[in-house]
Tab-separated table of N, CA, C and O in Angstrom:
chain	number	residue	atom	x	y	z
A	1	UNK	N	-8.516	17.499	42.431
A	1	UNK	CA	-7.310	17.390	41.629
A	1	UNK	C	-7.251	16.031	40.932
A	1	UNK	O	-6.886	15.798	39.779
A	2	UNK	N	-7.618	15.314	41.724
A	2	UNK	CA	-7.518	13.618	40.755
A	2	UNK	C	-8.732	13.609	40.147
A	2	UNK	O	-8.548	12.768	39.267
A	3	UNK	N	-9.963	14.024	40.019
A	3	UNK	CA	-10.677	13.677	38.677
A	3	UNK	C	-10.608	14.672	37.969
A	3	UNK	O	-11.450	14.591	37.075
A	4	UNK	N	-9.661	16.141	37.885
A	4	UNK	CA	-9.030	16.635	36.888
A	4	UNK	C	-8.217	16.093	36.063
A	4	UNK	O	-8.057	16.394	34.880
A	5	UNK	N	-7.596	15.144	36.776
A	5	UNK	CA	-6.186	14.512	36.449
A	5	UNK	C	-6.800	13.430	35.339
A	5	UNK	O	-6.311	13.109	34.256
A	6	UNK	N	-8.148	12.931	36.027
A	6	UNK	CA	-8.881	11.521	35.143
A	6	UNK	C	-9.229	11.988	33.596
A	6	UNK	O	-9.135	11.485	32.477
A	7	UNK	N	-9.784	13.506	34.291
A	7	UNK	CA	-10.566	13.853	33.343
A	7	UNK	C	-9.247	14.622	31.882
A	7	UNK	O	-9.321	14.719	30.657
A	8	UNK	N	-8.706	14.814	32.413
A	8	UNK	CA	-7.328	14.976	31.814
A	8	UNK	C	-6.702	14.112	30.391
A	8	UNK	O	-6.524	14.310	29.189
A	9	UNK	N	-6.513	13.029	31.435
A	9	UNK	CA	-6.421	11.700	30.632
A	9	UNK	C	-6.734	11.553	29.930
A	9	UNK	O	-6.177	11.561	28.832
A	10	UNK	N	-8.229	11.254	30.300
A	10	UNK	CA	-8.793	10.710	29.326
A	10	UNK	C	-9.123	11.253	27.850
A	10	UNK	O	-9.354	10.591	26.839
A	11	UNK	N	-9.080	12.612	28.010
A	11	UNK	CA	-9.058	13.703	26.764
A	11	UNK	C	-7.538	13.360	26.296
A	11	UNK	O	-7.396	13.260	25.077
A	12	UNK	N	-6.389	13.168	27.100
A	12	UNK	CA	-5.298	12.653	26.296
A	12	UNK	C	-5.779	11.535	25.295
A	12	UNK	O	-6.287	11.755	24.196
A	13	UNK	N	-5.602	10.632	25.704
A	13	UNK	CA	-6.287	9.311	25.309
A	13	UNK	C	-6.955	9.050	23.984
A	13	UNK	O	-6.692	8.236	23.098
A	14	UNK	N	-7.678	9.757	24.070
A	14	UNK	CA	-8.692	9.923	23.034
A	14	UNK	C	-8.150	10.777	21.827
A	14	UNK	O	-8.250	10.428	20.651
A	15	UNK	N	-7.620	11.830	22.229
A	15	UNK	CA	-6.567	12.378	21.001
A	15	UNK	C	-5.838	11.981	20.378
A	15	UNK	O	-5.708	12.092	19.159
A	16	UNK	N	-5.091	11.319	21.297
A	16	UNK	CA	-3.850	10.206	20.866
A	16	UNK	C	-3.876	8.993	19.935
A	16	UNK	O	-2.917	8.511	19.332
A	17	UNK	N	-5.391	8.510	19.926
A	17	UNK	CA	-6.092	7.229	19.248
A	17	UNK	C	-5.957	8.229	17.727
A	17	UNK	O	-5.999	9.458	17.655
A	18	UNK	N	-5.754	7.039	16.391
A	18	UNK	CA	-5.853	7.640	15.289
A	18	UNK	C	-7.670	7.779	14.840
A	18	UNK	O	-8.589	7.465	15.596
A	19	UNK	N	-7.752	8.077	14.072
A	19	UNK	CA	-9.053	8.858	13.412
A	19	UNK	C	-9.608	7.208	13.414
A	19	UNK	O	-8.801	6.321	13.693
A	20	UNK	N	-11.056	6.871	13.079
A	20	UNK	CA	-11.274	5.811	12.210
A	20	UNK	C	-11.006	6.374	10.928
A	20	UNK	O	-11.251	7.495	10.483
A	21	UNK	N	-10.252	5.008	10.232
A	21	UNK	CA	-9.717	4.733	9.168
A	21	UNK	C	-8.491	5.456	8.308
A	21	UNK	O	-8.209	5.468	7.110
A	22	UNK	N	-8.041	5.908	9.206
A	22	UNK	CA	-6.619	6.891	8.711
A	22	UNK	C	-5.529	6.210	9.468
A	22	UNK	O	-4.828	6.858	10.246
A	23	UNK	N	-5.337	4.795	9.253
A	23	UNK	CA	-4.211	4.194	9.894
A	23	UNK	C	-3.451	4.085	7.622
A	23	UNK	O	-3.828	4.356	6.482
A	24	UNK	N	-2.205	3.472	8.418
A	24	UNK	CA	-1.150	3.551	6.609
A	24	UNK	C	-2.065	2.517	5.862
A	24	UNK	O	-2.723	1.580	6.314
A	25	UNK	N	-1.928	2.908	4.766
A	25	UNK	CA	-2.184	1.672	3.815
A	25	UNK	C	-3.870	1.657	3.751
A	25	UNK	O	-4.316	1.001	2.810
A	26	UNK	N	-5.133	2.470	4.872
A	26	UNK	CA	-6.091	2.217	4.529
A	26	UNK	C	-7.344	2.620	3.190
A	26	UNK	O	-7.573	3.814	2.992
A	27	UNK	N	-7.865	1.875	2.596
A	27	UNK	CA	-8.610	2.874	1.193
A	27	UNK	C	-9.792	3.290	1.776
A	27	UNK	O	-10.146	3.026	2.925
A	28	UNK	N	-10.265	3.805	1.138
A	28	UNK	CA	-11.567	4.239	1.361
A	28	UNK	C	-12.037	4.446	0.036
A	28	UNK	O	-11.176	5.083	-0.570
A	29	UNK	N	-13.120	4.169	-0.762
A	29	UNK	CA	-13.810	4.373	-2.200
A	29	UNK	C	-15.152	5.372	-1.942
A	29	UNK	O	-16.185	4.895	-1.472
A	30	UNK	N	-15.048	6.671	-2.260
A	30	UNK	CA	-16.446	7.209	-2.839
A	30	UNK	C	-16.286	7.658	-3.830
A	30	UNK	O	-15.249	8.129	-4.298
A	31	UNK	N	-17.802	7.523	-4.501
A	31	UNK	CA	-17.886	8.002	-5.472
A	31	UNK	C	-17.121	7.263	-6.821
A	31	UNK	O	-16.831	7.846	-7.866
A	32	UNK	N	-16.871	5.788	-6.498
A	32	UNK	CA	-16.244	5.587	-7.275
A	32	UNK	C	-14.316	5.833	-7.314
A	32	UNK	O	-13.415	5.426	-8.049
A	33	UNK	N	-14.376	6.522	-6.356
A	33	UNK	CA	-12.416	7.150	-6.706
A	33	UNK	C	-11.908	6.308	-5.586
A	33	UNK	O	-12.427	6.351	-4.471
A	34	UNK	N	-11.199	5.773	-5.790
A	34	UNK	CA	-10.245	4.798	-4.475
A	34	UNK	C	-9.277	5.954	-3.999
A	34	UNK	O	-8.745	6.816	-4.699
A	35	UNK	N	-9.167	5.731	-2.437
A	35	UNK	CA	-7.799	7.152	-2.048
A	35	UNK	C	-7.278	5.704	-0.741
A	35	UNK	O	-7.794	4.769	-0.130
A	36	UNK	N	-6.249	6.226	-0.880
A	36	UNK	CA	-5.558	5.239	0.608
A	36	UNK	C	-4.888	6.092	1.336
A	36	UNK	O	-4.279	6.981	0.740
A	37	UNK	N	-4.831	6.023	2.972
A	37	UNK	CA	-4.289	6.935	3.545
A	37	UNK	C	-3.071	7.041	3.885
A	37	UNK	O	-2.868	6.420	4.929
A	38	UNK	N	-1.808	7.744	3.322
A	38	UNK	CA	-0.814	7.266	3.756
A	38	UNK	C	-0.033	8.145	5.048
A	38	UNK	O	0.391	9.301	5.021
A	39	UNK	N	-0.021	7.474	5.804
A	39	UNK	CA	0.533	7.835	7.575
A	39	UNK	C	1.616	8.703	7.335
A	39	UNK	O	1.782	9.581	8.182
A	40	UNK	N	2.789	8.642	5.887
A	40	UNK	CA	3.936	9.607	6.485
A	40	UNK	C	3.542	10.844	6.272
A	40	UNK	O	3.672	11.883	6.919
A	41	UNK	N	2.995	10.557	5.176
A	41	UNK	CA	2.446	12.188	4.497
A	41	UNK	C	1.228	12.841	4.780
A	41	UNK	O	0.957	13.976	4.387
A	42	UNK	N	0.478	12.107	5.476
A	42	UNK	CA	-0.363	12.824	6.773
A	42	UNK	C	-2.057	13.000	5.464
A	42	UNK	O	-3.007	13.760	5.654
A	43	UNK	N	-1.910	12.203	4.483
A	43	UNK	CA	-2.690	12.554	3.543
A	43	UNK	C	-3.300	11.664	2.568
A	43	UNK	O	-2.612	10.805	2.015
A	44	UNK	N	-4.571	11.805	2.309
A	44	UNK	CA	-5.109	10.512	1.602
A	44	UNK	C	-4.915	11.038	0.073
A	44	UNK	O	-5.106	12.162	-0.391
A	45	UNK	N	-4.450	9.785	-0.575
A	45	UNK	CA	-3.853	9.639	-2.106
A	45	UNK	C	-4.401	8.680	-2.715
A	45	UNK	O	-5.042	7.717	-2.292
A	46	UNK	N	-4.055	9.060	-3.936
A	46	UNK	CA	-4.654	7.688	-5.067
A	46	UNK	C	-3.782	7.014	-5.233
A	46	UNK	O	-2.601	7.271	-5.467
A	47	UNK	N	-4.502	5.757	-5.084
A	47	UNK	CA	-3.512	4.183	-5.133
A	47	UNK	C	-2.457	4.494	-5.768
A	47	UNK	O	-1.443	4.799	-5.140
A	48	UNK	N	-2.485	4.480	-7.398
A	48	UNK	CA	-1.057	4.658	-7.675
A	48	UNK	C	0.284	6.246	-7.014
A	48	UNK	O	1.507	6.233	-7.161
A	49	UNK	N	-0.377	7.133	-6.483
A	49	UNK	CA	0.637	7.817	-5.719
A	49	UNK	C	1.055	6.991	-4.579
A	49	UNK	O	2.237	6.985	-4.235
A	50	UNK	N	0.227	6.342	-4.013
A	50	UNK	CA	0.699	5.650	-2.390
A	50	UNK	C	1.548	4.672	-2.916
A	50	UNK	O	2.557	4.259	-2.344
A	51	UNK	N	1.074	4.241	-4.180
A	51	UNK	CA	2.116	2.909	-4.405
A	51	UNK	C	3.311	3.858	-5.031
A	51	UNK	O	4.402	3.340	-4.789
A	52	UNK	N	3.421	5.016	-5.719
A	52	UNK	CA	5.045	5.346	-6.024
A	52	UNK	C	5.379	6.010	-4.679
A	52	UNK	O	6.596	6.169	-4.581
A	53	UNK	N	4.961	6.278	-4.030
A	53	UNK	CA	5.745	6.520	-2.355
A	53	UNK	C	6.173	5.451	-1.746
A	53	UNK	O	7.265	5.555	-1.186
A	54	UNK	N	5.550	4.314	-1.685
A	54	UNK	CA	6.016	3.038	-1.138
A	54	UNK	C	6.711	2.399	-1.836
A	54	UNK	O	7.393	1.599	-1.196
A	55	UNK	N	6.915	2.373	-3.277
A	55	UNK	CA	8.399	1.691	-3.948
A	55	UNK	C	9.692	2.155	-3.666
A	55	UNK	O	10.779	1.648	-3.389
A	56	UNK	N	9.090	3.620	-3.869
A	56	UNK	CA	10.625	4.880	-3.277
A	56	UNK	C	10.975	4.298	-2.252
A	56	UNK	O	12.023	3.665	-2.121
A	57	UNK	N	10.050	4.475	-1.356
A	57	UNK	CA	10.519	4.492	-0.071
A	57	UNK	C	11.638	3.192	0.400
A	57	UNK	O	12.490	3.240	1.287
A	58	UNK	N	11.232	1.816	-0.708
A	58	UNK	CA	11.931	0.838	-0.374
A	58	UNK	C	13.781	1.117	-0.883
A	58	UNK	O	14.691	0.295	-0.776
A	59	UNK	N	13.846	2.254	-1.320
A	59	UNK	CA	15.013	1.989	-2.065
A	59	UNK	C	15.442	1.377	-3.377
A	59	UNK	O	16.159	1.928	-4.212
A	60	UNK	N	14.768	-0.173	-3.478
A	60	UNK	CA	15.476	-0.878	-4.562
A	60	UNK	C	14.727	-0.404	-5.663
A	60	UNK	O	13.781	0.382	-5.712
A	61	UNK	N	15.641	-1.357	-6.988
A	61	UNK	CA	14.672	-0.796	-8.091
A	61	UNK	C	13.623	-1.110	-8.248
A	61	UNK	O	13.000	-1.966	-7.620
A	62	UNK	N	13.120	-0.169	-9.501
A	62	UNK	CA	11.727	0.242	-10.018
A	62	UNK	C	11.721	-0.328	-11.155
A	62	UNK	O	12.799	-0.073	-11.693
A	63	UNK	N	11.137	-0.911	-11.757
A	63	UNK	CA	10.998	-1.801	-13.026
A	63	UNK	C	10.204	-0.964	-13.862
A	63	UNK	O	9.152	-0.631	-13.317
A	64	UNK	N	10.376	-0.513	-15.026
A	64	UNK	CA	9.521	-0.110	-15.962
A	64	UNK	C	7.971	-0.454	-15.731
A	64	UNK	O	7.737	-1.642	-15.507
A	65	UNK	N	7.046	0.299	-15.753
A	65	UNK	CA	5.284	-0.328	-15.738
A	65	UNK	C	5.467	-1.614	-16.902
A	65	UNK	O	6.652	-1.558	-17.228
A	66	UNK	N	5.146	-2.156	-17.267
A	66	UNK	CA	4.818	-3.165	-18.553
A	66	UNK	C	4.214	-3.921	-18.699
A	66	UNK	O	3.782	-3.949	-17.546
A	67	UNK	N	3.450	-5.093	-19.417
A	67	UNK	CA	2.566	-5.853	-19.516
A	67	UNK	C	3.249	-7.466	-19.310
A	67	UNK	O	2.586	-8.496	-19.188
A	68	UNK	N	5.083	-7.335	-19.312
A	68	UNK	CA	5.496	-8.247	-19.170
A	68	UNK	C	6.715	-7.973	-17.888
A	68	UNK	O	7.503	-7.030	-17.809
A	69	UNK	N	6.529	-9.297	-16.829
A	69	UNK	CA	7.792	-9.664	-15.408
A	69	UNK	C	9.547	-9.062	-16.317
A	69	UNK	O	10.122	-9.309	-17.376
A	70	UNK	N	9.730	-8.398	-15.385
A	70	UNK	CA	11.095	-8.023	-15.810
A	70	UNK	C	12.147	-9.352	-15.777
A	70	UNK	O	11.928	-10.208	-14.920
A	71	UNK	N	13.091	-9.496	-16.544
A	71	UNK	CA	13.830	-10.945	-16.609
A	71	UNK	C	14.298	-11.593	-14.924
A	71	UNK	O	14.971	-11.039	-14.054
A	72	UNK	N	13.806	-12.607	-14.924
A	72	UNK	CA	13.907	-13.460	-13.638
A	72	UNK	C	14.940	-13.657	-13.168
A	72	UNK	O	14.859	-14.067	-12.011
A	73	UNK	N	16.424	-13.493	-13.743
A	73	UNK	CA	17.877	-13.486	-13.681
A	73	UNK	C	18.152	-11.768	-13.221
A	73	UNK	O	19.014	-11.616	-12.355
A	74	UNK	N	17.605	-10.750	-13.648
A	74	UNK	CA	17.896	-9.627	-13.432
A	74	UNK	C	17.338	-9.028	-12.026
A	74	UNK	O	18.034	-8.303	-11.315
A	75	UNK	N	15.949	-9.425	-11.689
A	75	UNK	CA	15.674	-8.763	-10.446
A	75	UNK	C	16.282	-9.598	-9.281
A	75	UNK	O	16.826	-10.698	-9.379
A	76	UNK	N	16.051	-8.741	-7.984
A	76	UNK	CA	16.443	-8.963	-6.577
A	76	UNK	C	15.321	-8.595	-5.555
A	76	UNK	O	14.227	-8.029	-5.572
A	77	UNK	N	16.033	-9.118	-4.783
A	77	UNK	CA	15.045	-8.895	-3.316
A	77	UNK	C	14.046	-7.636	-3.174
A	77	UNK	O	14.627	-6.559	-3.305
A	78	UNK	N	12.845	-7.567	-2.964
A	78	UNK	CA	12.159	-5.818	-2.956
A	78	UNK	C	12.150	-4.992	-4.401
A	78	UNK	O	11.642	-3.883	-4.567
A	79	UNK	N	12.693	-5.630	-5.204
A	79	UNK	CA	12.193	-4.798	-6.616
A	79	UNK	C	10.845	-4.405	-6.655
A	79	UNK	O	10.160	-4.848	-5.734
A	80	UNK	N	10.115	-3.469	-7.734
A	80	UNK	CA	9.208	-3.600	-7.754
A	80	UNK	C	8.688	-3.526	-8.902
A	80	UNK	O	9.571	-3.932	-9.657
A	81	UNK	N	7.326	-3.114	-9.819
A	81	UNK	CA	7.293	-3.229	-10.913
A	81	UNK	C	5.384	-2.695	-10.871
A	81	UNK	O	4.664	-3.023	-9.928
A	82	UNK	N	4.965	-2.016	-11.848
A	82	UNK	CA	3.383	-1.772	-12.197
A	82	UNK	C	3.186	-2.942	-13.197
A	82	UNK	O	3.649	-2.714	-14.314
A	83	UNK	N	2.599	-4.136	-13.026
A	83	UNK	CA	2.399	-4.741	-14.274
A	83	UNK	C	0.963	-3.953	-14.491
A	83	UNK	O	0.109	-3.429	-13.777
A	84	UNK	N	1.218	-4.197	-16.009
A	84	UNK	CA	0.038	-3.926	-16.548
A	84	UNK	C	-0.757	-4.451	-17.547
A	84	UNK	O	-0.514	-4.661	-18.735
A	85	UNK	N	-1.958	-4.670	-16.736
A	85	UNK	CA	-3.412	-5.609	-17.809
A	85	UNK	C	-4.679	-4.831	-18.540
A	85	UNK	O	-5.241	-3.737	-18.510
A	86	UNK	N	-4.735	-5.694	-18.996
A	86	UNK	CA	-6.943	-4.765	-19.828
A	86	UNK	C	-6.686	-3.856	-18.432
A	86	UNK	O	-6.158	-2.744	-18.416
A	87	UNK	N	-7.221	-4.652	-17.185
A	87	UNK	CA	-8.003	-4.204	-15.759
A	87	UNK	C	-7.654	-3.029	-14.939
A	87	UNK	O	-8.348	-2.383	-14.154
A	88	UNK	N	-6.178	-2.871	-15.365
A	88	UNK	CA	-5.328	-1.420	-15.004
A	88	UNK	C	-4.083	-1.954	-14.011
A	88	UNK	O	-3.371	-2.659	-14.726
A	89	UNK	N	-3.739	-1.921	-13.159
A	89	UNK	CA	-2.233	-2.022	-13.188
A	89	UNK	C	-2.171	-2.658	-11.637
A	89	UNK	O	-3.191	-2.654	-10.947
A	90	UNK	N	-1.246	-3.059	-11.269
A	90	UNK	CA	-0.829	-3.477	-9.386
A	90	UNK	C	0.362	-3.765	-9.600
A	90	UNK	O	0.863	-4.512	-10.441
A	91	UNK	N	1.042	-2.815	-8.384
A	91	UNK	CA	2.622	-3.007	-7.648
A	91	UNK	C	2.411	-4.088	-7.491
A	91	UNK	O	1.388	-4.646	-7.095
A	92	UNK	N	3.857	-4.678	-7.944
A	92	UNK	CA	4.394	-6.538	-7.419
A	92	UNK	C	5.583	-5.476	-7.030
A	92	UNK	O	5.950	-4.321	-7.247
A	93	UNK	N	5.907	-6.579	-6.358
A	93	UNK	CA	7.209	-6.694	-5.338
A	93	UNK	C	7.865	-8.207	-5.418
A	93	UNK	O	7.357	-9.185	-4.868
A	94	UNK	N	8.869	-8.230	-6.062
A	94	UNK	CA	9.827	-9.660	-5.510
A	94	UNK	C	10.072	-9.722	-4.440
A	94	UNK	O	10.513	-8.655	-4.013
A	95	UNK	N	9.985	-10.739	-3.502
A	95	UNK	CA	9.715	-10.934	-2.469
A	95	UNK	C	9.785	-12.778	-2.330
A	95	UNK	O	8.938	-13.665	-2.445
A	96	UNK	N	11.325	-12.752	-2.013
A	96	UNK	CA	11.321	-14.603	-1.506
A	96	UNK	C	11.602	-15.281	-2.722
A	96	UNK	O	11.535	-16.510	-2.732
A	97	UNK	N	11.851	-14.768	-3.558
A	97	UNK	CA	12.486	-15.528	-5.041
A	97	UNK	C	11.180	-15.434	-5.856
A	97	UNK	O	10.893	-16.568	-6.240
A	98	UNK	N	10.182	-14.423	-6.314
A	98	UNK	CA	8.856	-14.530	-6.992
A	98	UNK	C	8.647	-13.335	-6.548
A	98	UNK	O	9.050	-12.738	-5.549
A	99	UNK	N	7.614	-12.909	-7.855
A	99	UNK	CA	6.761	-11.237	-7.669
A	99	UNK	C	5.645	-11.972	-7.013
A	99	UNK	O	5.258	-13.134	-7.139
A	100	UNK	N	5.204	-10.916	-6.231
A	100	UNK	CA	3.829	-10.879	-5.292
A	100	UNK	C	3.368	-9.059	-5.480
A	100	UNK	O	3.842	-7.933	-5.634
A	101	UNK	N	1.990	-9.892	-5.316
A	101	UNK	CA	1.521	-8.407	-5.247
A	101	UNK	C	1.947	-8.135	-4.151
A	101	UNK	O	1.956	-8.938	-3.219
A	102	UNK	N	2.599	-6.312	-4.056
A	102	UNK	CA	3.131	-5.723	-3.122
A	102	UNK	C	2.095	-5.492	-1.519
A	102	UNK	O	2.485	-5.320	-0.364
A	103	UNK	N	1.079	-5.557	-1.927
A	103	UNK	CA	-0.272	-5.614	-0.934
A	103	UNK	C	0.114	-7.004	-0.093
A	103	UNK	O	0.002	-6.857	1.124
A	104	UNK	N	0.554	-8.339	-0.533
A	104	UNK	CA	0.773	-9.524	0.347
A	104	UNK	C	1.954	-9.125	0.514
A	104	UNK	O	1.408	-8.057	0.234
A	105	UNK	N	2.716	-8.956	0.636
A	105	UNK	CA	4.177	-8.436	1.352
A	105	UNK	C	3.869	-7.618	2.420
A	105	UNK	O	4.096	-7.908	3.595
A	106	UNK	N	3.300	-6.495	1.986
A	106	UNK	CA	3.083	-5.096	3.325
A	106	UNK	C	2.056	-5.249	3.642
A	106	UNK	O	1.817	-4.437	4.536
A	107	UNK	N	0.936	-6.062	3.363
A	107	UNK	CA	-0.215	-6.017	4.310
A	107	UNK	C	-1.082	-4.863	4.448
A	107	UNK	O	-1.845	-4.661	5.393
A	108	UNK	N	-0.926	-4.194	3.537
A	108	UNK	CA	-2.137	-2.818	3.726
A	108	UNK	C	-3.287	-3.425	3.822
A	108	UNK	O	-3.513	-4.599	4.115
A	109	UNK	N	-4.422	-2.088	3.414
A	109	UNK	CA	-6.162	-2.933	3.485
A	109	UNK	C	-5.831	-4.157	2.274
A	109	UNK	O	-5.156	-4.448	1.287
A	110	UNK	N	-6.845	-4.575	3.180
A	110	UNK	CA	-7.157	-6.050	1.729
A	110	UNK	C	-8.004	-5.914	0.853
A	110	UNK	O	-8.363	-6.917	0.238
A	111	UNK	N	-8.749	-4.213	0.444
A	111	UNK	CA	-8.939	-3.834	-0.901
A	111	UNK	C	-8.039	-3.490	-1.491
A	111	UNK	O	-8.467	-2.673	-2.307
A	112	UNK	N	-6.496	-3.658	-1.655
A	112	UNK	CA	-5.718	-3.390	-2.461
A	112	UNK	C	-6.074	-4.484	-3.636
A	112	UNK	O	-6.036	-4.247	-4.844
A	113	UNK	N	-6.370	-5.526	-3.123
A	113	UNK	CA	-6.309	-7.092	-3.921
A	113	UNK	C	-7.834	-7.107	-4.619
A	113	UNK	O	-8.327	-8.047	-5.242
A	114	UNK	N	-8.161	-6.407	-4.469
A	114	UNK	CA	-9.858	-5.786	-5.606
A	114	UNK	C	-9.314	-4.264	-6.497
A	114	UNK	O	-10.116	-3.427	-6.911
A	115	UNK	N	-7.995	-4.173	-6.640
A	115	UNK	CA	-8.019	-2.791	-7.345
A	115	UNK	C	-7.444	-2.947	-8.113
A	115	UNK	O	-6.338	-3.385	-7.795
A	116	UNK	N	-7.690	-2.730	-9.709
A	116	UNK	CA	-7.184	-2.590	-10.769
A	116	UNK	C	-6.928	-3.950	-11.518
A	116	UNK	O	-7.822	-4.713	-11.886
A	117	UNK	N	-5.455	-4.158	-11.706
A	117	UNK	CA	-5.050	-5.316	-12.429
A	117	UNK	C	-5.082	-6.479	-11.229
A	117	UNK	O	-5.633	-7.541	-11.519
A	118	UNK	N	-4.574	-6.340	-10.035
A	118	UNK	CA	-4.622	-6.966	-9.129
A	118	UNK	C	-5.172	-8.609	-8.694
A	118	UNK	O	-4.646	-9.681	-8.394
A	119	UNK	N	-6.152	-8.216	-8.818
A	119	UNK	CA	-7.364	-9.463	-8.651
A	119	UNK	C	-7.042	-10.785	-9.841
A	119	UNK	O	-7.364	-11.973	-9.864
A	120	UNK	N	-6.380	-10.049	-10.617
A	120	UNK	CA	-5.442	-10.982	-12.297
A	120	UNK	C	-4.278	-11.330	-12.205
A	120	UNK	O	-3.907	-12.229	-12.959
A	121	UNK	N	-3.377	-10.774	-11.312
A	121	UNK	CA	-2.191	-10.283	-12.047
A	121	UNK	C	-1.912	-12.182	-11.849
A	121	UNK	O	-1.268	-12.554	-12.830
A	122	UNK	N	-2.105	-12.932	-11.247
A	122	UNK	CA	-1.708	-14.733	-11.563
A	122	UNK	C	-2.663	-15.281	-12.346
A	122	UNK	O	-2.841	-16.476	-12.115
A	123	UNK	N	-3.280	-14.851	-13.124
A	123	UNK	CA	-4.256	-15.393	-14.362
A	123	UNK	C	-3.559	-16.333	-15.163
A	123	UNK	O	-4.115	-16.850	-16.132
């Protein structure tokens, strides 16, 4: 009965552990296509879907995509915004009186900060 019980376990255990690399926020690139996995929705997405699930999700506003910071008097805490460059685009988030890319705020993988406009957006 007790190394049923072990053996039990330990098959708990092991189920219970997440997949490699299907924790929130992780990417994975083949083939060229970036997907990140996002934990609520049980499903790997392309960057910009994970990033309009994670602005929603914050509640505050959404700033138009644009090539230019929405007025510095107008935003607040957790806003967010797609700027957009040549390189293609990255969620900022105000955060502490200044946009940051939304990736240094939430801490997902740290290939967020190699994707798209990103790697620029303080040029």
């Amino acid at each position: 009965m007790k190394r049923l019980l072990i053996i039990l376990l330990g098959c708990w255990c092991t189920l219970a552990q997440a997949q490699p690399g299907d924790h929130h926020g992780q990417i994975k690139v083949e083939q060229a296509q970036w997907q990140v996995w996002n934990q609520s929705l049980s499903r790997w997405d392309s960057v910009e879907a994970f990033w309009d699930h994670e602005a929603a999700a914050l509640g505050s506003v959404r700033w138009p995509s644009s090539r230019d910071y929405p007025p510095y008097d107008q935003v607040q805490e957790h806003d967010t915004f797609l700027v957009q460059l040549d390189s293609g685009v990255c969620l900022m988030e105000f955060f502490h009186s200044r946009w940051r890319r939304a990736n240094d705020v939430r801490r997902w993988d740290p290939a967020f900060n190699d994707y798209g406009a990103c790697p620029r957006v303080f040029d």
